[in-house]
Short mmCIF file of C-alpha atoms in Angstrom, two decimals:
data_model
loop_
_atom_site.label_atom_id
_atom_site.label_comp_id
_atom_site.label_asym_id
_atom_site.label_seq_id
_atom_site.Cartn_x
_atom_site.Cartn_y
_atom_site.Cartn_z
CA UNK A 727 -0.18 0.05 -0.34
CA UNK A 728 1.51 3.03 -1.07
CA UNK A 729 1.46 6.84 0.51
CA UNK A 730 -2.28 7.37 -0.43
CA UNK A 731 -3.60 5.23 2.18
CA UNK A 732 -7.01 5.91 0.85
CA UNK A 733 -7.99 7.73 -2.37
CA UNK A 734 -11.18 8.81 -2.80
CA UNK A 735 -13.43 11.03 -5.27
CA UNK A 736 -16.86 11.53 -5.69
CA UNK A 737 -19.82 11.16 -8.05
CA UNK A 738 -23.33 13.05 -7.87
CA UNK A 739 -25.89 14.36 -5.40
CA UNK A 740 -28.92 12.37 -5.49
CA UNK A 741 -32.27 13.47 -2.85
CA UNK A 742 -35.20 11.29 -1.87
CA UNK A 743 -38.33 12.46 -0.85
CA UNK A 744 -40.58 9.77 0.84
CA UNK A 745 -41.52 9.85 4.30
CA UNK A 746 -39.60 8.97 7.41
CA UNK A 747 -40.14 5.77 8.42
CA UNK A 748 -39.38 4.59 12.13
CA UNK A 749 -35.90 3.83 12.48
CA UNK A 750 -36.30 1.30 15.38
CA UNK A 751 -38.73 -0.52 13.81
CA UNK A 752 -37.86 -4.44 13.02
CA UNK A 753 -39.26 -6.07 10.35
CA UNK A 754 -38.90 -9.14 8.20
CA UNK A 755 -40.58 -9.79 5.03
CA UNK A 756 -41.63 -7.44 2.18
CA UNK A 757 -38.24 -6.82 1.07
CA UNK A 758 -36.15 -7.65 4.20
CA UNK A 759 -35.65 -11.58 4.89
CA UNK A 760 -34.60 -11.43 8.44
CA UNK A 761 -33.41 -15.07 8.21
CA UNK A 762 -31.38 -14.33 5.12
CA UNK A 763 -29.65 -11.40 7.06
CA UNK A 764 -29.21 -13.83 10.24
CA UNK A 765 -27.49 -16.84 8.60
CA UNK A 766 -24.98 -14.35 6.28
CA UNK A 767 -23.88 -12.02 9.24
CA UNK A 768 -23.44 -15.09 11.05
CA UNK A 769 -21.28 -16.46 8.50
CA UNK A 770 -19.51 -13.68 7.83
CA UNK A 771 -18.70 -13.25 12.25
CA UNK A 772 -17.48 -16.87 12.06
CA UNK A 773 -15.65 -16.97 8.99
CA UNK A 774 -13.71 -13.88 9.76
CA UNK A 775 -13.94 -13.88 13.62
CA UNK A 776 -15.57 -10.88 14.67
CA UNK A 777 -16.58 -10.96 18.22
CA UNK A 778 -19.89 -8.84 17.59
CA UNK A 779 -21.60 -7.01 15.44
CA UNK A 780 -24.51 -4.61 14.96
CA UNK A 781 -26.45 -3.79 11.80
CA UNK A 782 -29.20 -1.96 10.23
CA UNK A 783 -31.07 -2.92 7.06
CA UNK A 784 -33.30 -0.56 5.03
CA UNK A 785 -35.22 -1.72 2.20
CA UNK A 786 -38.22 0.70 1.09
CA UNK A 787 -40.44 1.43 4.26
CA UNK A 788 -38.89 -1.30 5.82
CA UNK A 789 -36.12 -1.62 8.77
CA UNK A 790 -33.89 -4.39 10.21
CA UNK A 791 -31.76 -3.35 13.07
CA UNK A 792 -30.15 -6.40 15.23
CA UNK A 793 -27.15 -7.31 17.38
CA UNK A 794 -25.31 -10.36 17.22
CA UNK A 795 -22.39 -12.04 19.22
CA UNK A 796 -20.68 -10.12 22.58
CA UNK A 797 -20.08 -6.90 23.05
CA UNK A 798 -17.97 -7.68 26.17
CA UNK A 799 -17.34 -11.27 26.09
CA UNK A 800 -15.90 -11.65 29.73
CA UNK A 801 -19.07 -10.13 31.18
CA UNK A 802 -21.63 -12.71 28.56
CA UNK A 803 -22.99 -8.68 27.45
CA UNK A 804 -24.81 -9.43 23.95
CA UNK A 805 -24.72 -6.59 20.95
CA UNK A 806 -27.83 -5.13 20.92
CA UNK A 807 -29.54 -2.64 18.37
CA UNK A 808 -28.79 -0.02 21.19
CA UNK A 809 -25.15 -1.02 21.65
CA UNK A 810 -22.88 1.98 20.84
CA UNK A 811 -19.97 1.93 18.84
CA UNK A 812 -16.86 3.64 17.69
CA UNK A 813 -17.63 4.38 14.02
CA UNK A 814 -14.28 5.33 12.62
CA UNK A 815 -14.09 7.54 9.60
CA UNK A 816 -17.77 7.08 9.22
CA UNK A 817 -17.57 10.08 12.18
CA UNK A 818 -16.74 12.31 9.20
CA UNK A 819 -20.38 12.43 7.36
CA UNK A 820 -21.22 13.66 11.15
CA UNK A 821 -18.62 16.26 10.93
CA UNK A 822 -19.60 17.26 7.23
CA UNK A 823 -22.92 17.61 8.67
CA UNK A 824 -22.45 19.78 11.17
CA UNK A 825 -19.86 22.11 9.47
CA UNK A 826 -22.54 22.47 6.40
CA UNK A 827 -25.01 23.36 8.92
CA UNK A 828 -22.57 26.31 9.88
CA UNK A 829 -22.25 27.12 6.07
CA UNK A 830 -26.21 27.70 5.44
CA UNK A 831 -26.38 29.73 8.31
CA UNK A 832 -23.76 31.77 6.65
CA UNK A 833 -21.25 31.59 9.40
CA UNK A 834 -18.92 29.81 7.18
CA UNK A 835 -17.73 30.38 3.69
CA UNK A 836 -16.32 26.95 1.59
CA UNK A 837 -14.74 29.50 -0.56
CA UNK A 838 -12.38 30.87 2.17
CA UNK A 839 -8.76 30.28 3.32
CA UNK A 840 -9.02 28.20 6.05
CA UNK A 841 -6.73 30.79 8.39
CA UNK A 842 -9.85 32.77 8.26
CA UNK A 843 -10.91 30.86 11.09
CA UNK A 844 -7.69 29.32 12.33
CA UNK A 845 -5.61 32.47 11.75
CA UNK A 846 -2.91 30.45 13.66
CA UNK A 847 -2.75 27.40 11.30
CA UNK A 848 0.53 27.54 9.02
CA UNK A 849 0.86 25.20 6.25
CA UNK A 850 3.59 24.67 3.41
CA UNK A 851 4.08 22.85 0.29
CA UNK A 852 6.65 22.10 -1.67
CA UNK A 853 8.56 25.09 0.32
CA UNK A 854 6.15 27.50 -0.25
CA UNK A 855 3.08 29.31 2.32
CA UNK A 856 0.22 27.60 1.15
CA UNK A 857 -3.42 28.38 2.48
CA UNK A 858 -6.10 25.45 1.64
CA UNK A 859 -10.11 26.66 1.64
CA UNK A 860 -12.73 25.21 3.94
CA UNK A 861 -13.40 23.29 1.35
CA UNK A 862 -10.24 21.52 0.28
CA UNK A 863 -10.66 19.98 3.83
CA UNK A 864 -14.08 18.91 3.41
CA UNK A 865 -13.04 17.30 0.31
CA UNK A 866 -9.98 15.89 1.04
CA UNK A 867 -7.71 17.72 -1.31
CA UNK A 868 -6.29 20.02 1.02
CA UNK A 869 -2.69 18.49 0.28
CA UNK A 870 -2.20 16.79 3.95
CA UNK A 871 -0.99 12.99 4.05
CA UNK A 872 -2.25 10.51 4.88
CA UNK A 873 0.10 9.99 7.62
CA UNK A 874 -1.27 12.63 9.99
CA UNK A 875 -3.73 9.68 11.71
CA UNK A 876 -0.02 8.73 12.87
CA UNK A 877 0.77 12.15 14.12
CA UNK A 878 -1.79 12.04 16.47
CA UNK A 879 -0.98 12.40 20.36
CA UNK A 880 -3.41 10.69 22.61
CA UNK A 881 -5.26 13.05 24.99
CA UNK A 882 -8.36 13.83 27.05
CA UNK A 883 -7.63 17.55 27.36
CA UNK A 884 -10.47 19.94 26.51
CA UNK A 885 -7.39 21.65 24.22
CA UNK A 886 -7.00 18.04 22.67
CA UNK A 887 -8.54 19.08 19.04
CA UNK A 888 -6.80 21.95 18.64
CA UNK A 889 -3.10 20.66 19.53
CA UNK A 890 -4.01 17.79 17.16
CA UNK A 891 -4.41 20.91 14.50
CA UNK A 892 -1.72 22.61 15.77
CA UNK A 893 0.34 19.74 14.95
CA UNK A 894 -0.55 19.64 11.26
CA UNK A 895 2.14 22.57 10.63
CA UNK A 896 5.19 20.65 12.14
CA UNK A 897 4.69 18.56 8.32
CA UNK A 898 4.82 20.12 5.03
CA UNK A 899 1.65 19.23 2.48
CA UNK A 900 2.10 16.24 0.61
CA UNK A 901 0.78 18.36 -2.77
CA UNK A 902 -0.48 21.76 -3.19
CA UNK A 903 -4.13 22.39 -2.18
CA UNK A 904 -6.97 21.35 -4.93
CA UNK A 905 -5.08 19.45 -7.22
CA UNK A 906 -5.40 15.98 -5.66
CA UNK A 907 -6.91 13.83 -3.51
CA UNK A 908 -5.25 12.94 -0.49
CA UNK A 909 -7.51 11.17 2.13
CA UNK A 910 -6.24 12.53 5.43
CA UNK A 911 -7.71 11.65 8.81
CA UNK A 912 -6.64 15.46 9.35
CA UNK A 913 -8.94 16.91 7.26
CA UNK A 914 -12.12 16.68 9.52
CA UNK A 915 -10.08 17.22 12.61
CA UNK A 916 -9.41 20.80 11.10
CA UNK A 917 -13.16 20.50 10.18
CA UNK A 918 -13.79 20.13 13.95
CA UNK A 919 -11.65 23.05 14.99
CA UNK A 920 -13.41 25.37 12.64
CA UNK A 921 -16.87 24.31 14.06
CA UNK A 922 -15.71 25.09 17.60
CA UNK A 923 -13.65 28.44 16.70
CA UNK A 924 -17.13 29.77 14.73
CA UNK A 925 -19.19 28.27 17.27
CA UNK A 926 -17.98 29.41 20.59
CA UNK A 927 -18.61 25.48 21.63
CA UNK A 928 -16.53 22.20 22.03
CA UNK A 929 -17.08 20.31 19.36
CA UNK A 930 -18.74 17.28 21.61
CA UNK A 931 -21.32 20.10 22.78
CA UNK A 932 -21.80 21.54 18.92
CA UNK A 933 -22.62 18.20 17.88
CA UNK A 934 -25.18 17.43 20.27
CA UNK A 935 -26.39 20.16 20.52
CA UNK A 936 -27.21 20.94 16.76
CA UNK A 937 -26.74 17.88 14.92
CA UNK A 938 -27.95 14.47 16.78
CA UNK A 939 -30.67 16.15 19.09
CA UNK A 940 -32.42 17.57 16.22
CA UNK A 941 -31.97 14.66 13.99
CA UNK A 942 -33.47 12.19 16.84
CA UNK A 943 -30.18 10.43 17.21
CA UNK A 944 -30.58 9.75 21.07
CA UNK A 945 -27.59 7.59 21.64
CA UNK A 946 -25.10 8.97 19.46
CA UNK A 947 -22.14 10.88 21.18
CA UNK A 948 -19.27 12.67 19.69
CA UNK A 949 -16.34 11.00 21.51
CA UNK A 950 -16.44 9.65 25.12
CA UNK A 951 -15.75 13.48 27.07
CA UNK A 952 -18.98 14.20 27.21
CA UNK A 953 -20.54 10.35 27.56
CA UNK A 954 -23.59 10.23 29.55
CA UNK A 955 -24.00 6.96 32.08
CA UNK A 956 -26.06 4.10 31.29
CA UNK A 957 -25.86 3.84 27.94
CA UNK A 958 -24.70 0.12 26.65
CA UNK A 959 -20.91 0.67 24.66
CA UNK A 960 -19.05 -2.45 23.13
CA UNK A 961 -15.92 -3.37 24.36
CA UNK A 962 -13.23 -3.29 21.65
CA UNK A 963 -10.78 -5.94 20.81
CA UNK A 964 -8.21 -6.61 18.93
CA UNK A 965 -6.44 -9.99 17.74
CA UNK A 966 -4.13 -11.94 19.57
CA UNK A 967 -2.27 -15.00 19.39
CA UNK A 968 -5.25 -16.56 20.36
CA UNK A 969 -8.14 -15.45 19.44
CA UNK A 970 -9.68 -11.77 19.91
CA UNK A 971 -8.79 -10.24 23.01
CA UNK A 972 -9.82 -6.78 24.76
CA UNK A 973 -7.84 -3.85 24.25
CA UNK A 974 -8.47 -0.32 25.96
CA UNK A 975 -7.17 2.05 23.02
CA UNK A 976 -5.43 5.02 23.97
CA UNK A 977 -8.07 8.03 24.34
CA UNK A 978 -7.54 10.02 20.91
CA UNK A 979 -9.94 13.38 21.80
CA UNK A 980 -8.20 15.31 19.15
CA UNK A 981 -9.45 12.74 16.43
CA UNK A 982 -13.02 12.50 17.63
CA UNK A 983 -14.40 15.09 14.17
CA UNK A 984 -12.68 12.37 12.25
CA UNK A 985 -12.74 9.04 14.30
CA UNK A 986 -14.08 8.45 17.26
CA UNK A 987 -18.10 9.24 16.88
CA UNK A 988 -20.02 6.52 19.13
CA UNK A 989 -23.63 5.39 17.63
CA UNK A 990 -25.57 2.17 17.38
CA UNK A 991 -27.48 0.29 15.10
CA UNK A 992 -30.75 1.76 16.06
CA UNK A 993 -29.36 5.37 15.49
CA UNK A 994 -27.70 4.42 12.30
CA UNK A 995 -30.79 3.22 10.66
CA UNK A 996 -32.43 6.96 10.99
CA UNK A 997 -29.20 8.10 9.61
CA UNK A 998 -29.34 6.16 6.51
CA UNK A 999 -33.14 7.40 6.41
CA UNK A 1000 -32.35 10.87 6.37
CA UNK A 1001 -29.45 10.43 4.19
CA UNK A 1002 -32.23 8.45 2.01
CA UNK A 1003 -34.65 11.18 2.45
CA UNK A 1004 -33.84 14.46 3.45
CA UNK A 1005 -36.64 16.40 2.97
CA UNK A 1006 -37.79 14.18 6.55
CA UNK A 1007 -34.92 15.60 8.21
CA UNK A 1008 -35.55 19.38 10.49
CA UNK A 1009 -35.75 22.01 7.81
CA UNK A 1010 -32.66 23.85 9.14
CA UNK A 1011 -30.90 20.29 8.66
CA UNK A 1012 -32.10 19.59 5.09
CA UNK A 1013 -29.35 21.75 3.10
CA UNK A 1014 -26.60 20.24 5.12
CA UNK A 1015 -27.48 16.61 4.45
CA UNK A 1016 -27.93 17.21 0.80
CA UNK A 1017 -25.12 19.66 0.54
CA UNK A 1018 -22.64 16.68 2.38
CA UNK A 1019 -23.34 14.31 -1.07
CA UNK A 1020 -22.40 16.78 -3.62
CA UNK A 1021 -18.83 15.50 -4.52
CA UNK A 1022 -16.05 17.44 -5.99
CA UNK A 1023 -15.73 17.18 -8.93
CA UNK A 1024 -12.80 19.72 -9.58
CA UNK A 1025 -10.25 16.68 -9.23
CA UNK A 1026 -10.17 13.33 -11.67
CA UNK A 1027 -12.37 10.28 -9.78
CA UNK A 1028 -9.97 7.53 -8.32
CA UNK A 1029 -10.19 3.88 -8.57
CA UNK A 1030 -8.76 1.82 -5.98
CA UNK A 1031 -8.62 -1.97 -4.29
CA UNK A 1032 -11.60 -3.19 -3.16
CA UNK A 1033 -13.49 -0.81 -5.25
CA UNK A 1034 -14.28 -2.23 -9.10
CA UNK A 1035 -15.85 1.27 -9.97
CA UNK A 1036 -13.90 4.97 -9.81
CA UNK A 1037 -15.69 7.28 -6.82
CA UNK A 1038 -15.39 11.16 -6.00
CA UNK A 1039 -15.42 12.33 -2.40
CA UNK A 1040 -18.57 14.47 -1.00
CA UNK A 1041 -18.76 15.54 2.32
CA UNK A 1042 -17.40 12.53 4.25
CA UNK A 1043 -18.96 9.48 1.66
CA UNK A 1044 -17.31 8.12 -1.07
CA UNK A 1045 -19.73 8.78 -4.51
CA UNK A 1046 -20.16 5.91 -6.98
CA UNK A 1047 -21.74 6.95 -10.27
CA UNK A 1048 -23.63 3.66 -11.28
CA UNK A 1049 -25.27 5.30 -14.59
CA UNK A 1050 -28.83 5.06 -13.56
CA UNK A 1051 -28.23 5.78 -9.85
CA UNK A 1052 -25.73 6.70 -7.55
CA UNK A 1053 -24.39 4.49 -4.53
CA UNK A 1054 -22.85 6.63 -1.50
CA UNK A 1055 -20.69 4.99 1.19
CA UNK A 1056 -17.74 4.73 3.67
CA UNK A 1057 -16.05 2.67 5.82
CA UNK A 1058 -14.15 3.21 9.22
CA UNK A 1059 -11.89 1.92 11.07
CA UNK A 1060 -9.73 2.90 14.78
CA UNK A 1061 -7.91 0.55 16.56
CA UNK A 1062 -9.90 -1.74 17.74
CA UNK A 1063 -13.68 -0.90 16.27
CA UNK A 1064 -14.56 -1.10 12.55
CA UNK A 1065 -17.78 -0.04 10.55
CA UNK A 1066 -19.39 0.17 6.92
CA UNK A 1067 -22.03 2.38 5.71
CA UNK A 1068 -23.83 2.45 2.40
CA UNK A 1069 -27.20 3.78 0.97
CA UNK A 1070 -29.02 3.85 -2.73
CA UNK A 1071 -31.03 6.73 -2.26
CA UNK A 1072 -32.75 5.46 -5.73
CA UNK A 1073 -33.67 2.17 -4.60
CA UNK A 1074 -33.77 2.77 -1.40
CA UNK A 1075 -31.45 0.53 0.10
CA UNK A 1076 -29.28 1.03 2.95
CA UNK A 1077 -26.97 -0.72 5.22
CA UNK A 1078 -24.94 -0.13 8.16
CA UNK A 1079 -22.61 -2.22 10.24
CA UNK A 1080 -20.73 -1.57 13.36
CA UNK A 1081 -17.81 -3.99 14.77
CA UNK A 1082 -15.62 -4.38 18.00
CA UNK A 1083 -12.62 -5.37 15.95
CA UNK A 1084 -10.31 -3.56 13.24
CA UNK A 1085 -11.60 -5.64 10.34
CA UNK A 1086 -12.73 -5.46 6.88
CA UNK A 1087 -15.56 -8.33 7.84
CA UNK A 1088 -17.76 -5.02 8.30
CA UNK A 1089 -17.25 -3.84 5.09
CA UNK A 1090 -17.68 -7.75 3.37
CA UNK A 1091 -20.96 -7.44 5.67
CA UNK A 1092 -22.48 -4.45 4.41
CA UNK A 1093 -21.42 -5.44 0.96
CA UNK A 1094 -23.16 -9.09 1.24
CA UNK A 1095 -26.02 -7.60 2.91
CA UNK A 1096 -26.44 -4.92 -0.09
CA UNK A 1097 -26.35 -7.66 -2.50
CA UNK A 1098 -29.03 -9.73 -0.83
CA UNK A 1099 -31.45 -6.79 -0.65
CA UNK A 1100 -31.21 -6.81 -4.80
CA UNK A 1101 -31.55 -10.38 -4.72
CA UNK A 1102 -27.92 -11.21 -5.98
CA UNK A 1103 -25.13 -13.42 -4.86
CA UNK A 1104 -22.78 -11.59 -2.24
CA UNK A 1105 -19.26 -11.41 -3.62
CA UNK A 1106 -16.18 -13.17 -1.69
CA UNK A 1107 -14.97 -11.57 1.28
CA UNK A 1108 -11.93 -9.61 0.88
CA UNK A 1109 -8.70 -10.90 2.71
CA UNK A 1110 -8.31 -9.40 5.96
CA UNK A 1111 -5.07 -7.47 6.27
CA UNK A 1112 -5.11 -7.41 10.26
CA UNK A 1113 -5.89 -11.29 10.39
CA UNK A 1114 -3.06 -11.57 7.77
CA UNK A 1115 -1.15 -9.90 9.81
CA UNK A 1116 -1.96 -11.20 12.94
CA UNK A 1117 -1.58 -15.14 10.93
CA UNK A 1118 2.22 -14.30 10.18
CA UNK A 1119 3.34 -12.47 13.73
CA UNK A 1120 1.75 -15.88 15.15
CA UNK A 1121 3.74 -17.59 12.48
CA UNK A 1122 6.85 -15.74 13.47
CA UNK A 1123 6.26 -16.32 17.55
CA UNK A 1124 6.17 -20.18 17.19
CA UNK A 1125 9.38 -20.36 14.75
CA UNK A 1126 11.39 -17.74 16.99
CA UNK A 1127 10.14 -19.55 19.93
CA UNK A 1128 11.37 -22.88 18.68
CA UNK A 1129 14.94 -21.44 17.87
CA UNK A 1130 15.45 -19.81 21.06
CA UNK A 1131 14.78 -23.25 22.92
CA UNK A 1132 17.33 -24.48 20.59
CA UNK A 1133 19.93 -21.72 20.76
CA UNK A 1134 19.32 -22.14 24.74
CA UNK A 1135 20.28 -25.51 24.85
CA UNK A 1136 23.51 -24.82 22.56
CA UNK A 1137 24.66 -22.18 24.74
CA UNK A 1138 24.56 -24.43 28.04
CA UNK A 1139 26.28 -27.50 26.34
CA UNK A 1140 28.92 -24.96 25.04
CA UNK A 1141 29.61 -23.29 27.99
CA UNK A 1142 29.29 -26.42 29.68
CA UNK A 1143 31.92 -27.77 27.08
CA UNK A 1144 34.07 -24.77 28.18
CA UNK A 1145 34.12 -25.00 31.61
CA UNK A 1146 35.02 -29.07 31.29
CA UNK A 1147 37.80 -27.74 29.10
CA UNK A 1148 36.40 -29.02 25.88
CA UNK A 1149 36.20 -25.43 24.18
CA UNK A 1150 39.60 -23.94 24.70
CA UNK A 1151 40.03 -20.06 24.13
CA UNK A 1152 41.60 -19.76 20.52
CA UNK A 1153 44.39 -17.59 19.99
CA UNK A 1154 43.68 -13.64 17.97
CA UNK A 1155 43.99 -13.81 14.55
CA UNK A 1156 43.31 -10.48 12.03
CA UNK A 1157 40.73 -13.60 10.75
CA UNK A 1158 39.14 -13.91 13.57
CA UNK A 1159 38.71 -10.18 14.43
CA UNK A 1160 37.23 -9.95 10.67
CA UNK A 1161 34.85 -12.76 10.84
CA UNK A 1162 33.94 -11.80 14.54
CA UNK A 1163 33.13 -8.33 13.07
CA UNK A 1164 30.72 -9.78 10.73
CA UNK A 1165 29.06 -10.99 13.15
CA UNK A 1166 28.13 -8.43 15.63
CA UNK A 1167 27.60 -6.73 11.68
CA UNK A 1168 25.19 -9.49 11.46
CA UNK A 1169 23.00 -8.99 14.73
CA UNK A 1170 22.89 -5.38 14.18
CA UNK A 1171 21.04 -6.02 10.84
CA UNK A 1172 18.79 -8.26 12.63
CA UNK A 1173 17.68 -5.82 15.37
CA UNK A 1174 17.45 -2.96 12.54
CA UNK A 1175 15.49 -5.40 10.21
CA UNK A 1176 12.83 -6.08 13.36
CA UNK A 1177 12.50 -2.18 13.79
CA UNK A 1178 11.90 -1.14 10.43
CA UNK A 1179 10.13 -4.13 9.00
CA UNK A 1180 7.12 -3.31 10.96
CA UNK A 1181 7.23 0.30 9.90
CA UNK A 1182 7.16 -0.64 6.06
CA UNK A 1183 4.35 -2.81 6.64
CA UNK A 1184 2.94 -0.03 8.65
CA UNK A 1185 3.33 2.51 5.49
CA UNK A 1186 6.56 3.69 7.54
CA UNK A 1187 4.69 4.91 10.76
CA UNK A 1188 6.54 5.04 13.67
CA UNK A 1189 5.75 2.44 16.39
CA UNK A 1190 4.02 3.88 18.83
CA UNK A 1191 1.18 3.70 16.26
CA UNK A 1192 2.12 0.29 15.26
CA UNK A 1193 1.54 -0.65 19.14
CA UNK A 1194 -1.82 0.87 19.10
CA UNK A 1195 -3.48 0.04 15.68
CA UNK A 1196 -1.52 -3.62 15.46
CA UNK A 1197 -2.55 -6.92 16.58
CA UNK A 1198 -1.24 -7.95 19.51
CA UNK A 1199 1.24 -10.32 18.41
CA UNK A 1200 3.45 -8.16 16.05
CA UNK A 1201 5.28 -6.60 18.72
CA UNK A 1202 6.34 -10.16 20.57
CA UNK A 1203 7.47 -11.69 17.15
CA UNK A 1204 9.43 -8.79 16.55
CA UNK A 1205 11.27 -8.89 19.72
CA UNK A 1206 11.39 -12.56 19.20
CA UNK A 1207 12.73 -12.32 16.10
CA UNK A 1208 15.38 -9.87 17.69
CA UNK A 1209 16.31 -12.29 20.68
CA UNK A 1210 16.63 -15.43 18.52
CA UNK A 1211 18.70 -13.20 16.17
CA UNK A 1212 20.99 -11.79 19.42
CA UNK A 1213 21.20 -15.36 20.37
CA UNK A 1214 22.47 -16.94 16.79
CA UNK A 1215 25.08 -14.73 16.32
CA UNK A 1216 26.41 -14.39 19.77
CA UNK A 1217 26.87 -18.24 19.62
CA UNK A 1218 28.87 -18.52 16.65
CA UNK A 1219 31.04 -15.65 18.33
CA UNK A 1220 31.59 -17.96 21.15
CA UNK A 1221 32.44 -21.44 18.60
CA UNK A 1222 34.76 -19.12 16.79
CA UNK A 1223 36.45 -17.92 19.76
CA UNK A 1224 36.77 -21.40 21.96
CA UNK A 1225 36.77 -23.94 19.19
CA UNK A 1226 35.75 -27.78 20.29
CA UNK A 1227 38.61 -29.70 20.96
CA UNK A 1228 37.83 -33.74 20.56
CA UNK A 1229 38.08 -35.50 23.58
CA UNK A 1230 40.87 -37.64 22.65
CA UNK A 1231 43.13 -34.67 21.66
CA UNK A 1232 42.20 -33.56 25.09
CA UNK A 1233 43.42 -37.23 26.68
CA UNK A 1234 46.58 -37.42 24.65
CA UNK A 1235 47.80 -33.54 25.27
CA UNK A 1236 47.34 -34.59 29.15
CA UNK A 1237 49.07 -37.85 28.56
CA UNK A 1238 52.73 -37.31 28.66
CA UNK A 1239 52.19 -35.08 31.67
CA UNK A 1240 51.17 -38.10 33.51
CA UNK A 1241 53.90 -40.08 32.15
CA UNK A 1242 56.52 -37.80 33.57
CA UNK A 1243 54.94 -37.70 36.76
CA UNK A 1244 55.38 -41.34 37.16
CA UNK A 1245 59.02 -41.32 36.01
CA UNK A 1246 59.83 -38.85 38.68
CA UNK A 1247 58.43 -40.90 41.18
#
């Protein structure tokens, strides 16, 4: 995977005018087969080892919401339609509506430079000062690189969002603003900071008062800072050596607008209905919801796996032009949650899948349920990169552990031979020093390899990012590899400096002394 962690561009806007059905209704038949949904979800959960999932499926005026698996396996708490999951990057669509509401009120201009609202934000591109517009951040064309996610510090402070955005000034933009689509989580943190600056409220409070409550999203909340008690929150998980393990990820409050809104299947069903039928939203929010679906056509569309058709980017949505209709979708991941959302306003089909592990399974389930609602056969689920990385980590741990045990045995054996006089210290020589230097260099190379290979696999991001985002097995695998390589190199050094003398030679070398002593007697 190259620098452009995710490339996205968007297509066109479609508004529905049908009335909003109740999002909490659980209906099967007349369009949604509860049995087929349940069977498919459970199949992929088992296949891709997903602890818990909550889904919302909409087709016409029918809505089906259900939870599967465990929200907390250790306490045997099941997932329900009201269980809250962190949405990952599906938070961006909410932040987009929040910003566009300020645009509708005339308080924010998308064509204005970002410094109008954040005068302290200084950015550079190719050594020159750059001033992206607010619209550039909305459409992911500001030039910010995808590495912004790796430079966010954990924080629960009230200043976390502003601190995160200030940190974006430390690195140059990857491209000139407005010239190229580059998906970067930092773009939406900037929008969150603009919301705070213009509204005079915290991002969390603004979203609650101006977006979630008016839209009837009673369970949805922006991050955990103002999360009220009594709500069902799923435990997050990461893959470990054996199965999934609970993981309490650091709190990245400064990344809330881009990746840490929490919602449930019940609220996501209502959110999807509003996306397909903006006329059902409160009057002031209709324009913001509709505007968020308008794709940016100033840059060319992009085609990147796993998608088979090109897309453009709107306000938190990938927009696919399917000819006779337009499909909107977006994925979301953070260290231990994932989600995928899509909707088709023409066919009035919407699907949201929320999971409590970072995995592509949510994407596979969502796409499969969408296919089922069209009476199509779901495509095969794509390879889960986290599961693949975890499998590699487990294999490395097993091989390295076996080698370490063998090397430990060899060390103990050779040290005993030294103590028993079977291995004797060899006199120094130029050749011996050269060979010894080579083994020390080999050990250093192995240590360097274990440090840099994970960084290469995770897009060059630092270890502090890898430890949080990667499966539990990655760090131990690299540690075991480093230990194994070091033990091997120094075992070879020991054997070179203390070569083995056969028992017969040792005996023969000692025998004349014995004979001489006997003769003197």
